[in-house]
XYZ file of C-alpha atoms in Angstrom:
723
model
C -17.223 131.625 145.242
C -13.667 132.269 146.433
C -11.020 130.272 144.613
C -7.984 129.232 146.659
C -4.790 128.607 144.691
C -2.299 128.495 147.559
C -0.947 124.904 147.551
C -0.004 125.125 151.236
C -3.562 126.066 152.162
C -4.976 123.292 150.014
C -2.557 120.764 151.465
C -3.321 121.677 155.055
C -7.052 121.649 154.462
C -6.838 118.136 153.004
C -4.441 116.618 155.520
C -7.137 114.993 157.658
C -8.655 113.655 154.456
C -5.347 111.938 153.649
C -5.448 109.927 156.871
C -9.136 109.156 156.587
C -8.656 107.952 153.001
C -5.663 105.776 153.897
C -7.499 104.171 156.814
C -10.513 103.420 154.635
C -8.581 102.273 151.574
C -6.212 100.009 153.509
C -8.574 98.954 156.288
C -7.567 95.318 155.955
C -3.876 96.139 156.386
C -2.185 96.089 159.813
C -1.582 99.437 161.487
C 2.136 99.567 160.687
C 1.388 99.262 156.960
C -1.281 101.971 157.203
C 1.233 104.172 159.028
C 3.644 103.613 156.157
C 1.037 104.612 153.576
C 0.178 107.699 155.669
C 3.834 108.653 155.728
C 4.136 108.154 151.967
C 1.065 110.193 151.103
C 1.884 112.883 153.655
C 5.332 113.187 152.124
C 4.521 112.930 148.443
C 1.389 115.077 148.423
C 2.909 117.996 150.280
C 3.960 120.916 148.069
C 7.706 121.479 147.736
C 8.435 125.167 148.214
C 12.193 125.627 148.147
C 14.099 128.560 149.616
C 15.669 130.428 146.690
C 18.752 131.739 148.463
C 19.795 128.618 150.360
C 22.812 126.555 149.334
C 20.969 123.378 150.320
C 17.497 122.188 149.358
C 14.744 122.089 151.952
C 11.032 122.650 152.048
C 9.823 125.920 153.572
C 6.529 124.156 154.192
C 6.763 122.152 157.407
C 4.409 119.409 158.549
C 4.034 116.480 160.888
C 1.468 113.741 161.224
C -1.350 114.849 163.559
C -2.060 111.335 164.822
C 1.549 110.711 165.860
C 2.396 110.119 169.500
C 4.511 113.234 169.554
C 2.940 114.807 172.613
C 1.406 113.757 175.895
C -1.591 111.550 175.133
C -2.095 109.796 178.446
C -5.825 109.487 177.906
C -5.293 107.431 174.755
C -2.776 105.178 176.439
C -5.079 104.510 179.376
C -7.947 103.812 176.999
C -5.901 101.149 175.201
C -4.418 99.705 178.401
C -7.836 99.391 180.021
C -8.805 96.932 177.286
C -5.665 94.852 177.912
C -5.913 95.039 181.711
C -9.612 95.503 182.589
C -8.978 94.550 186.219
C -6.463 97.377 186.799
C -8.718 100.406 186.457
C -7.694 101.655 189.907
C -4.032 101.814 188.904
C -4.789 103.694 185.699
C -7.060 106.118 187.568
C -4.189 106.782 189.970
C -1.783 107.542 187.139
C -4.292 109.912 185.565
C -4.843 111.622 188.934
C -1.074 111.916 189.402
C -0.874 113.810 186.108
C -3.818 116.046 187.015
C -2.551 117.133 190.432
C 1.084 117.559 189.389
C 2.912 114.475 190.661
C 3.582 113.181 187.169
C 4.269 114.420 183.662
C 4.509 111.964 180.768
C 5.364 112.358 177.104
C 5.279 108.869 175.651
C 8.220 108.125 173.399
C 10.045 111.351 174.027
C 12.905 111.857 171.596
C 14.641 109.285 169.436
C 17.709 109.472 167.242
C 17.841 108.685 163.538
C 20.917 106.807 162.364
C 22.513 108.760 159.536
C 25.467 106.376 159.652
C 23.333 103.672 158.061
C 22.310 105.870 155.156
C 25.882 107.068 154.800
C 26.990 103.433 154.605
C 24.203 101.972 152.453
C 22.200 104.639 150.687
C 18.490 104.193 150.000
C 18.807 101.631 147.221
C 20.810 99.201 149.335
C 18.329 99.595 152.220
C 15.506 98.765 149.798
C 17.373 95.733 148.468
C 17.955 94.472 152.015
C 14.235 94.643 152.737
C 13.354 92.863 149.479
C 15.841 90.062 150.100
C 14.498 89.464 153.607
C 10.894 89.583 152.444
C 11.659 86.654 150.125
C 13.067 84.367 152.810
C 10.906 85.072 155.854
C 7.979 82.780 156.573
C 6.592 84.853 159.422
C 3.489 86.743 158.287
C 3.923 89.484 160.910
C 7.508 90.088 159.836
C 6.390 90.212 156.195
C 3.948 92.995 157.130
C 6.779 94.888 158.812
C 8.922 94.540 155.672
C 6.038 95.755 153.528
C 5.857 98.886 155.648
C 9.620 99.358 155.380
C 9.498 99.068 151.611
C 6.718 101.645 151.364
C 8.534 104.276 153.433
C 11.920 103.755 151.797
C 10.471 104.062 148.314
C 8.531 107.147 149.390
C 11.692 108.769 150.770
C 13.552 107.948 147.586
C 10.752 109.388 145.464
C 10.620 112.551 147.587
C 14.299 113.262 146.986
C 13.692 112.872 143.269
C 10.792 115.345 143.580
C 13.300 117.860 144.941
C 15.455 117.119 141.928
C 12.509 117.806 139.616
C 11.657 121.045 141.415
C 15.256 122.246 141.180
C 15.306 121.429 137.448
C 12.107 123.433 136.966
C 13.658 126.382 138.752
C 16.856 126.053 136.744
C 15.000 126.451 133.423
C 13.823 129.937 134.363
C 16.793 131.107 136.422
C 19.068 133.818 135.030
C 21.305 134.476 138.008
C 24.635 132.656 137.538
C 25.203 131.922 141.243
C 21.694 130.590 141.738
C 22.043 128.413 138.662
C 25.228 126.908 140.078
C 23.486 126.196 143.386
C 20.523 124.574 141.673
C 22.787 122.448 139.515
C 24.637 121.224 142.608
C 21.329 120.384 144.315
C 20.182 118.459 141.236
C 23.384 116.427 141.082
C 23.239 115.731 144.811
C 19.620 114.573 144.710
C 20.245 112.295 141.751
C 22.928 110.518 143.746
C 21.588 110.400 147.311
C 18.166 109.239 146.177
C 19.932 105.927 145.572
C 23.488 105.926 146.897
C 25.549 107.085 149.881
C 26.789 110.698 149.691
C 30.008 111.247 147.775
C 31.027 114.652 149.091
C 30.530 117.172 151.892
C 27.589 118.933 150.253
C 25.720 115.702 149.553
C 26.286 114.550 153.135
C 24.744 117.750 154.525
C 21.884 117.529 152.039
C 21.120 114.001 153.220
C 21.042 115.210 156.846
C 18.411 117.772 155.849
C 16.216 115.272 154.038
C 16.412 112.734 156.863
C 15.441 115.336 159.431
C 12.525 116.420 157.269
C 11.285 112.862 156.749
C 11.516 112.039 160.458
C 9.528 115.175 161.223
C 6.779 114.129 158.831
C 6.553 110.732 160.505
C 6.860 111.810 164.102
C 7.885 115.054 165.806
C 9.689 113.238 168.596
C 12.244 111.787 166.178
C 13.469 115.117 164.899
C 16.264 115.427 167.444
C 18.551 113.149 165.425
C 21.246 112.713 168.099
C 24.088 113.119 165.618
C 27.806 113.328 166.269
C 27.846 115.660 163.315
C 31.571 116.428 163.222
C 32.413 112.702 163.198
C 29.816 112.088 160.494
C 30.976 114.858 158.150
C 34.726 115.022 158.701
C 35.799 112.368 156.171
C 33.832 114.161 153.436
C 35.296 117.500 154.456
C 38.886 116.196 154.439
C 38.407 114.413 151.107
C 36.915 117.501 149.445
C 39.672 119.737 150.833
C 42.367 117.386 149.505
C 40.671 117.213 146.097
C 40.131 120.999 146.190
C 36.408 120.554 145.649
C 35.674 122.831 148.597
C 37.508 125.279 150.844
C 36.919 125.998 154.512
C 34.883 129.136 153.883
C 32.545 127.255 151.551
C 32.126 124.450 154.073
C 31.219 127.017 156.733
C 28.635 128.519 154.398
C 27.080 125.090 153.817
C 26.860 124.450 157.578
C 25.336 127.905 158.091
C 22.675 126.955 155.544
C 22.008 123.782 157.527
C 21.670 125.855 160.706
C 19.195 128.188 158.943
C 17.174 125.153 157.880
C 16.804 124.137 161.531
C 15.892 127.707 162.418
C 13.177 127.962 159.750
C 11.698 124.643 160.791
C 11.648 125.856 164.393
C 12.794 122.546 165.833
C 13.401 123.485 169.452
C 15.132 120.220 170.266
C 17.261 119.666 167.181
C 20.411 118.659 169.045
C 23.826 117.981 167.510
C 26.908 116.660 169.307
C 30.530 117.582 168.659
C 33.867 116.621 170.191
C 34.538 113.694 172.485
C 37.198 111.068 172.974
C 37.616 107.466 171.873
C 37.987 104.463 174.201
C 41.705 105.187 174.586
C 41.090 108.789 175.608
C 42.272 110.287 172.310
C 40.730 113.561 171.174
C 38.173 113.074 168.368
C 37.778 116.783 167.530
C 38.396 117.917 163.965
C 37.972 120.960 161.751
C 34.223 120.369 161.422
C 33.989 120.644 165.229
C 35.200 124.229 164.946
C 33.108 124.992 161.860
C 29.921 123.950 163.668
C 30.585 126.332 166.564
C 31.509 129.135 164.176
C 28.231 128.570 162.292
C 26.308 128.961 165.556
C 28.080 132.261 166.225
C 27.294 133.479 162.733
C 23.625 132.407 162.493
C 22.818 133.242 166.152
C 19.556 131.297 166.411
C 18.026 129.158 169.143
C 18.664 125.982 167.114
C 20.351 123.696 166.475
C 21.438 123.002 170.027
C 25.099 122.057 170.293
C 26.617 119.716 172.847
C 30.392 119.655 173.266
C 31.801 116.433 174.697
C 34.677 117.362 177.039
C 37.614 115.214 178.117
C 41.111 115.869 179.529
C 42.803 115.981 176.096
C 40.387 118.484 174.534
C 42.634 120.912 172.654
C 42.942 124.631 173.352
C 41.587 125.714 169.975
C 38.314 123.866 170.584
C 38.138 125.189 174.141
C 38.672 128.782 173.021
C 36.063 128.535 170.260
C 33.564 127.003 172.688
C 34.142 129.785 175.211
C 33.650 132.383 172.489
C 30.349 130.717 171.613
C 29.269 130.765 175.275
C 29.832 134.523 175.340
C 27.396 134.958 172.429
C 24.630 134.255 174.933
C 22.684 131.600 173.007
C 22.999 129.037 175.769
C 25.276 126.634 173.950
C 27.303 124.629 173.700
C 26.157 122.490 176.591
C 29.263 120.857 178.050
C 29.156 117.102 178.770
C 31.821 115.196 180.683
C 32.856 112.093 178.712
C 33.999 110.212 181.810
C 30.711 110.643 183.697
C 28.483 110.246 180.629
C 30.149 107.026 179.444
C 29.845 105.519 182.928
C 26.176 106.517 183.147
C 25.377 104.857 179.804
C 27.268 101.714 180.771
C 25.197 101.557 183.959
C 22.133 101.761 181.711
C 23.183 98.530 180.025
C 25.228 99.935 177.126
C 28.533 98.319 176.136
C 31.732 100.281 176.697
C 32.339 100.583 172.951
C 28.857 101.924 172.252
C 28.935 104.186 175.315
C 31.928 106.028 173.854
C 29.780 106.762 170.811
C 27.131 108.583 172.849
C 25.499 111.772 171.654
C 22.692 113.948 172.971
C 19.208 114.445 171.625
C 16.080 116.340 172.600
C 17.267 118.616 175.376
C 20.221 116.847 176.967
C 19.260 113.176 176.873
C 22.172 110.800 176.405
C 21.690 108.321 173.584
C 23.502 105.836 171.406
C 22.502 107.191 168.007
C 20.678 104.697 165.813
C 20.996 101.889 168.363
C 18.764 102.963 171.239
C 15.077 103.563 171.858
C 14.717 104.884 175.363
C 11.386 106.699 175.880
C 13.371 109.682 177.127
C 10.240 111.390 178.487
C 8.683 108.230 179.895
C 7.823 109.984 183.152
C 8.817 112.954 185.271
C 8.116 112.778 189.019
C 7.593 115.948 191.071
C 9.315 115.364 194.404
C 7.901 118.509 195.980
C 4.290 117.547 195.267
C 4.805 114.307 197.156
C 6.011 116.300 200.175
C 2.961 118.575 199.915
C 0.616 115.576 199.912
C 2.337 114.096 202.969
C 1.954 117.313 204.932
C -1.740 117.627 204.035
C -2.732 113.977 204.483
C -2.956 113.278 200.765
C -4.961 116.366 199.802
C -3.794 118.472 196.841
C -3.802 122.099 197.994
C -4.710 123.525 194.597
C -7.452 121.121 193.466
C -8.668 119.510 196.671
C -8.285 116.075 195.070
C -7.206 113.211 197.270
C -4.115 111.060 196.704
C -3.785 107.679 198.393
C -0.516 107.702 200.334
C 1.428 104.512 200.961
C 1.329 105.264 204.681
C -0.810 107.628 206.753
C 0.617 109.441 209.739
C -0.365 112.075 212.241
C 2.450 114.582 211.769
C 2.711 115.158 215.500
C 3.632 111.503 216.064
C 7.130 112.029 214.679
C 9.660 112.446 217.465
C 12.694 112.972 215.239
C 13.419 114.185 211.730
C 14.753 110.808 210.579
C 11.289 109.282 210.983
C 9.707 111.931 208.777
C 12.594 111.743 206.297
C 12.238 107.967 205.949
C 8.509 108.380 205.387
C 9.256 110.711 202.471
C 11.512 108.028 200.972
C 8.720 105.486 201.394
C 6.219 107.680 199.552
C 8.690 108.569 196.802
C 9.543 104.900 196.268
C 5.849 104.013 196.109
C 5.303 106.593 193.375
C 8.376 105.383 191.468
C 7.080 101.799 191.565
C 3.591 102.808 190.362
C 4.990 104.920 187.554
C 7.498 102.255 186.494
C 4.838 99.567 186.324
C 2.615 101.842 184.240
C 5.235 102.880 181.689
C 6.385 99.270 181.369
C 2.839 98.262 180.375
C 2.335 101.385 178.281
C 5.417 100.576 176.214
C 3.562 97.551 174.856
C 0.662 99.715 173.733
C 3.072 102.235 172.311
C 4.657 99.743 169.943
C 1.239 98.510 168.820
C -0.389 101.902 168.310
C 2.478 104.218 167.334
C 5.047 102.316 165.250
C 7.549 104.364 163.237
C 8.415 102.452 160.065
C 10.561 105.181 158.492
C 12.692 105.667 161.590
C 13.017 101.888 161.847
C 14.203 101.676 158.245
C 17.321 103.688 159.089
C 18.009 102.239 162.554
C 20.552 99.493 163.201
C 18.998 96.054 163.705
C 15.378 96.712 162.773
C 15.479 95.265 159.264
C 17.748 92.437 160.409
C 15.397 91.617 163.317
C 12.217 92.179 161.331
C 10.852 94.482 164.013
C 9.960 98.162 164.487
C 12.233 100.293 166.665
C 9.377 100.763 169.152
C 9.056 96.969 169.454
C 12.656 96.142 170.420
C 13.946 96.161 166.852
C 17.197 97.871 167.728
C 19.993 97.063 170.177
C 19.035 99.012 173.328
C 15.542 99.551 174.690
C 15.325 101.616 177.867
C 12.544 103.260 179.840
C 13.363 106.598 181.424
C 12.109 108.116 184.671
C 13.065 111.738 185.271
C 12.406 114.018 188.228
C 11.894 117.671 189.069
C 11.823 119.949 192.123
C 14.762 118.280 193.847
C 16.337 121.456 195.271
C 12.974 122.743 196.573
C 12.411 119.399 198.246
C 15.738 119.092 200.047
C 15.566 122.784 201.026
C 12.085 122.099 202.441
C 13.290 119.025 204.311
C 16.100 121.146 205.749
C 13.545 123.696 207.007
C 11.461 120.946 208.619
C 14.521 119.524 210.350
C 15.817 122.921 211.513
C 12.616 124.662 212.598
C 10.417 121.794 213.777
C 12.823 119.192 215.127
C 16.000 121.057 216.100
C 14.903 124.530 217.131
C 11.315 123.458 217.912
C 10.345 127.030 217.035
C 7.247 125.999 215.057
C 4.869 123.044 214.950
C 3.569 121.115 211.983
C 0.191 122.789 212.531
C 1.773 126.233 212.216
C 3.640 125.065 209.144
C 0.418 123.812 207.544
C -1.381 127.049 208.314
C 1.383 129.101 206.651
C 1.447 126.909 203.546
C -2.340 126.755 203.262
C -2.565 130.562 203.305
C 0.299 130.925 200.815
C 2.161 132.778 203.612
C -0.461 135.518 203.968
C 0.041 136.661 207.560
C 3.121 134.452 207.901
C 5.841 136.568 206.285
C 8.036 136.369 209.377
C 7.911 132.571 209.242
C 8.602 132.661 205.505
C 11.719 134.725 206.121
C 12.834 132.142 208.689
C 12.387 129.466 206.045
C 14.391 131.470 203.534
C 17.218 131.943 206.056
C 17.675 128.199 206.581
C 20.612 126.557 204.726
C 19.949 126.045 201.026
C 21.366 123.542 198.564
C 24.003 125.049 196.268
C 26.035 126.894 198.902
C 28.437 124.099 199.906
C 26.646 123.550 203.218
C 26.817 119.909 204.238
C 23.569 119.700 206.213
C 21.429 120.333 203.132
C 23.848 119.071 200.460
C 23.994 115.698 202.215
C 20.217 115.431 201.897
C 20.483 116.099 198.160
C 23.246 113.502 197.770
C 21.299 110.948 199.774
C 17.968 111.550 198.014
C 19.527 111.558 194.556
C 21.309 108.315 195.374
C 18.071 106.843 196.713
C 16.094 107.844 193.623
C 18.814 106.699 191.194
C 19.374 103.314 192.800
C 15.642 102.686 193.184
C 15.095 103.330 189.474
C 18.231 101.443 188.408
C 17.192 98.353 190.388
C 13.729 98.182 188.823
C 13.084 95.210 186.538
C 10.938 95.359 183.428
C 8.198 92.745 183.355
C 6.752 93.365 179.918
C 9.834 94.553 178.028
C 13.565 93.888 177.814
C 16.021 96.607 178.764
C 16.787 98.923 181.673
C 15.113 101.692 183.588
C 17.333 104.775 183.581
C 17.235 108.166 185.312
C 17.131 111.699 183.970
C 17.679 114.872 185.963
C 16.610 117.642 183.595
C 13.273 119.451 183.628
C 12.747 120.999 180.134
C 10.003 123.558 180.909
C 8.213 121.346 183.417
C 9.785 122.950 186.475
C 7.536 125.902 185.608
C 4.503 123.876 184.472
C 4.516 121.480 187.428
C 5.223 124.416 189.715
C 1.857 125.809 188.662
C 0.266 122.637 190.079
C 2.202 122.717 193.357
C 1.141 124.655 196.448
C 3.329 126.802 198.699
C 6.326 124.894 200.025
C 8.422 124.766 203.166
C 11.432 126.408 201.504
C 9.514 129.716 201.306
C 8.347 129.279 197.712
C 4.926 130.741 196.879
C 2.087 128.603 195.534
C 1.971 128.082 191.784
C 5.456 129.444 191.102
C 8.243 127.632 189.301
C 10.084 124.737 190.879
C 13.873 124.564 190.851
C 15.402 123.915 187.459
C 16.891 120.460 186.933
C 19.982 119.824 189.096
C 20.397 123.525 189.803
C 19.767 125.218 193.164
C 16.441 126.959 193.691
C 16.325 130.270 191.851
C 18.340 132.912 193.693
C 19.117 130.654 196.649
C 22.766 130.019 195.739
C 24.490 132.907 197.497
C 28.092 131.722 197.761
C 29.147 131.788 194.118
C 29.549 129.202 191.349
C 32.322 127.227 193.023
C 30.005 126.582 195.961
C 27.338 125.362 193.521
C 29.852 122.992 191.964
C 31.010 121.749 195.363
C 27.383 121.080 196.328
C 26.414 119.233 193.180
C 29.577 117.131 193.114
C 28.536 115.569 196.401
C 25.896 113.820 194.279
C 26.780 110.627 192.408
C 25.901 110.896 188.721
C 26.698 107.315 187.788
C 23.072 106.374 187.094
C 22.068 109.435 185.047
C 21.798 107.450 181.828
C 19.099 109.754 180.506
C 21.139 112.892 181.210
C 21.056 115.818 183.607
C 21.348 119.593 183.611
C 23.163 122.190 185.672
C 22.173 125.689 184.548
C 24.336 128.668 185.507
C 24.049 132.353 184.594
C 26.855 134.896 184.123
C 26.904 138.594 183.262
C 28.243 139.417 179.772
C 30.684 141.893 181.342
C 32.317 139.041 183.271
C 34.043 137.920 180.064
C 35.614 141.332 179.388
C 38.821 140.204 181.106
C 40.873 137.361 179.669
C 41.785 136.030 183.114
C 38.060 135.668 183.802
C 37.671 133.564 180.659
C 40.521 131.317 181.778
C 38.997 131.014 185.257
C 35.680 130.092 183.642
C 37.318 127.248 181.715
C 39.114 126.093 184.861
C 35.777 126.055 186.711
C 34.260 123.709 184.093
C 37.327 121.457 184.090
C 37.334 121.279 187.895
C 33.631 120.456 187.944
C 34.209 117.602 185.515
C 37.363 116.386 187.245
C 35.298 115.978 190.420
C 32.594 113.957 188.666
C 30.176 116.525 187.234
C 28.065 115.361 184.299
C 26.812 118.434 182.410
C 26.775 122.219 182.631
C 25.336 124.982 180.436
C 25.250 128.742 180.680
C 23.142 131.812 180.153
C 25.219 134.924 179.550
C 22.777 137.766 180.046
C 21.975 140.359 182.702
C 18.849 140.483 184.825
C 18.218 144.000 183.560
C 18.279 142.866 179.921
C 15.784 140.101 180.642
C 13.461 142.451 182.523
C 13.639 144.986 179.711
C 12.891 142.244 177.161
C 9.859 141.230 179.174
C 8.567 144.819 179.128
C 9.471 145.627 175.509
C 9.516 142.311 173.613
C 9.484 143.956 170.190
C 13.018 145.259 170.843
C 14.415 141.845 171.824
C 13.129 139.484 169.146
C 16.549 137.819 168.761
C 17.363 137.374 172.458
C 18.094 133.663 173.005
C 18.298 132.075 176.459
C 18.896 128.594 177.821
C 15.764 127.281 179.512
C 16.593 123.794 180.791
C 18.386 121.655 178.278
C 17.163 123.665 175.313
C 17.498 127.231 174.099
C 14.623 129.465 173.037
C 13.803 133.018 172.076
C 13.117 134.701 175.410
C 10.072 136.675 174.292
C 8.348 133.489 173.079
C 8.483 131.820 176.515
C 5.543 131.774 178.933
C 5.818 134.488 181.569
C 6.365 131.955 184.361
C 9.398 130.576 182.521
C 10.635 134.114 181.839
C 10.364 134.942 185.531
C 12.143 131.736 186.499
C 15.117 132.608 184.279
C 15.196 136.184 185.582
C 15.325 134.908 189.174
C 18.332 132.644 188.605
C 21.469 133.783 190.381
C 23.901 135.721 188.215
C 27.346 134.355 189.026
C 30.836 135.750 189.137
C 34.231 134.241 189.939
C 36.654 135.776 192.396
């Protein structure tokens, strides 16, 4: 018999047993209480294996609850909804079919931010006391159950921090190295305090960030993004410690580098931290921690944490220069967000002006009000191009043969002008939006019943006061998000249809269908004609106007939707994560000359390689689009050669390009600084490029770890230069 002593192995092998035991032992308890017990046992039974050389304490062993709604589980949602709405099977079948054929992608819940401000204000003991005091006065049995769950998770979190303290004390007894002993002693002192109280210094504040991230991960992967304005959170501790000479700048940088390494070891792709920004009066909020965070990213050179820099007219030169230096490192961050556009977008999503100025990003690029918003950031993603494919082929998916019921049916030859066809596309897109919105509105009810998050709720503004989980409207803002993908392919395709079929009359719809059905085999000449038509991203009004009109149509349609089953707003997102590649695999050949199964266009960016007139033309094209309803964020990806930054005047021109883009209304922009040749070489010899980081769409990743389709999509992006 083989004896296994590895605690990690034993823990993993018994994880399912933990959940089974909890469900059996507490069968009479409501689900939220069972979730709390699962969290507590998951946390307190996991082995603590601390990194010896880190300044901060964290667990090398990483886990998350397997029954959490941290990934797409549409089947489960439909199963639960079918019991609530037995007469709406047809609608649910349609939603499932939409996912299968590539119209829809859904990741229920998406990302959510944890409110570190609350813990920094109260500390765990005060949070516990608040729950106890409210438990005594409430007469509502359901609310009492919620408070019981809150008490369980808060006590478990407190106990876990003390377990770290115990582990550090055990290590200290056997440690001979003076420096390591000092580090362990500092960890012990920090844990003893923050297990009960707010942090008292810079180190304790960072240590509390680590623990909170770890606890959120155990409860639910989707909450690990945090959405922190980290420089605003840490600056008062930094300044106080500097004044008291408890820390110097170099030591603070080392602590932040340790935090960055923690994120790297945990492999949290969407750990997103926000720096910079202005207040309501337009004053610059940047501080020394803003710079330290960017310097840490340059030193650690990992794919996480993502950094978002909030930009405004008074952003100082030192911050600008540091940000541009970080861009040149080629990690894909910081992402630059325009305060003016972002604040307006959040206000249009129902957020107050004061709260909107406190926005941060989480997940990839989603805009959030940290600790005050639950917004189902990945509620749905609609593939515009698939809808166009289904229209052309009378509702038949070209890759699966499955049938989709269109809102209207038309013989393509009946259209006498492009406007008729164009309006039909709007009709079909609106029909899909309405179906998806109705579904996610209903699904949000099931979500709160089946996937509550008591720990996240315990550190979110309003939940304890309202006696309600964050997923059940416990906090201030509750939004449902509908995102989209394939926009550039779609407007480029509509341009081809207008030019070749209606204006030139050089081809018929039947010829078009034959070319698409064959994936252009035998139709290369026609494909080249398609490719030569005007493309979005080149400052050409005929196609750019279609993008502006369609984006406005989509945004206003979503913004005007009313929730029936929930309170809050529907908001739009225009970023694609990796789904431009994944949904591209489900989409047949398209009228813009794109081959079947290949990647769709990335987020708000032009189709790969189709922007021929330089980055200023891209900016001119995209700024014809109104971004006032992009409350869930958006992405413009651009790629530059590393050699471009060899000249200082190029660096200044690069900054001017970003400022001009934002002055004209742009929302967000991010950059890859890498050559096509380097990417191709990395694809051929991955072992030589293990540390090559690229920006995908809203997040950064190690290039060699990406699927080949995503690698190819990044390779095909236009490499820009400025004249």
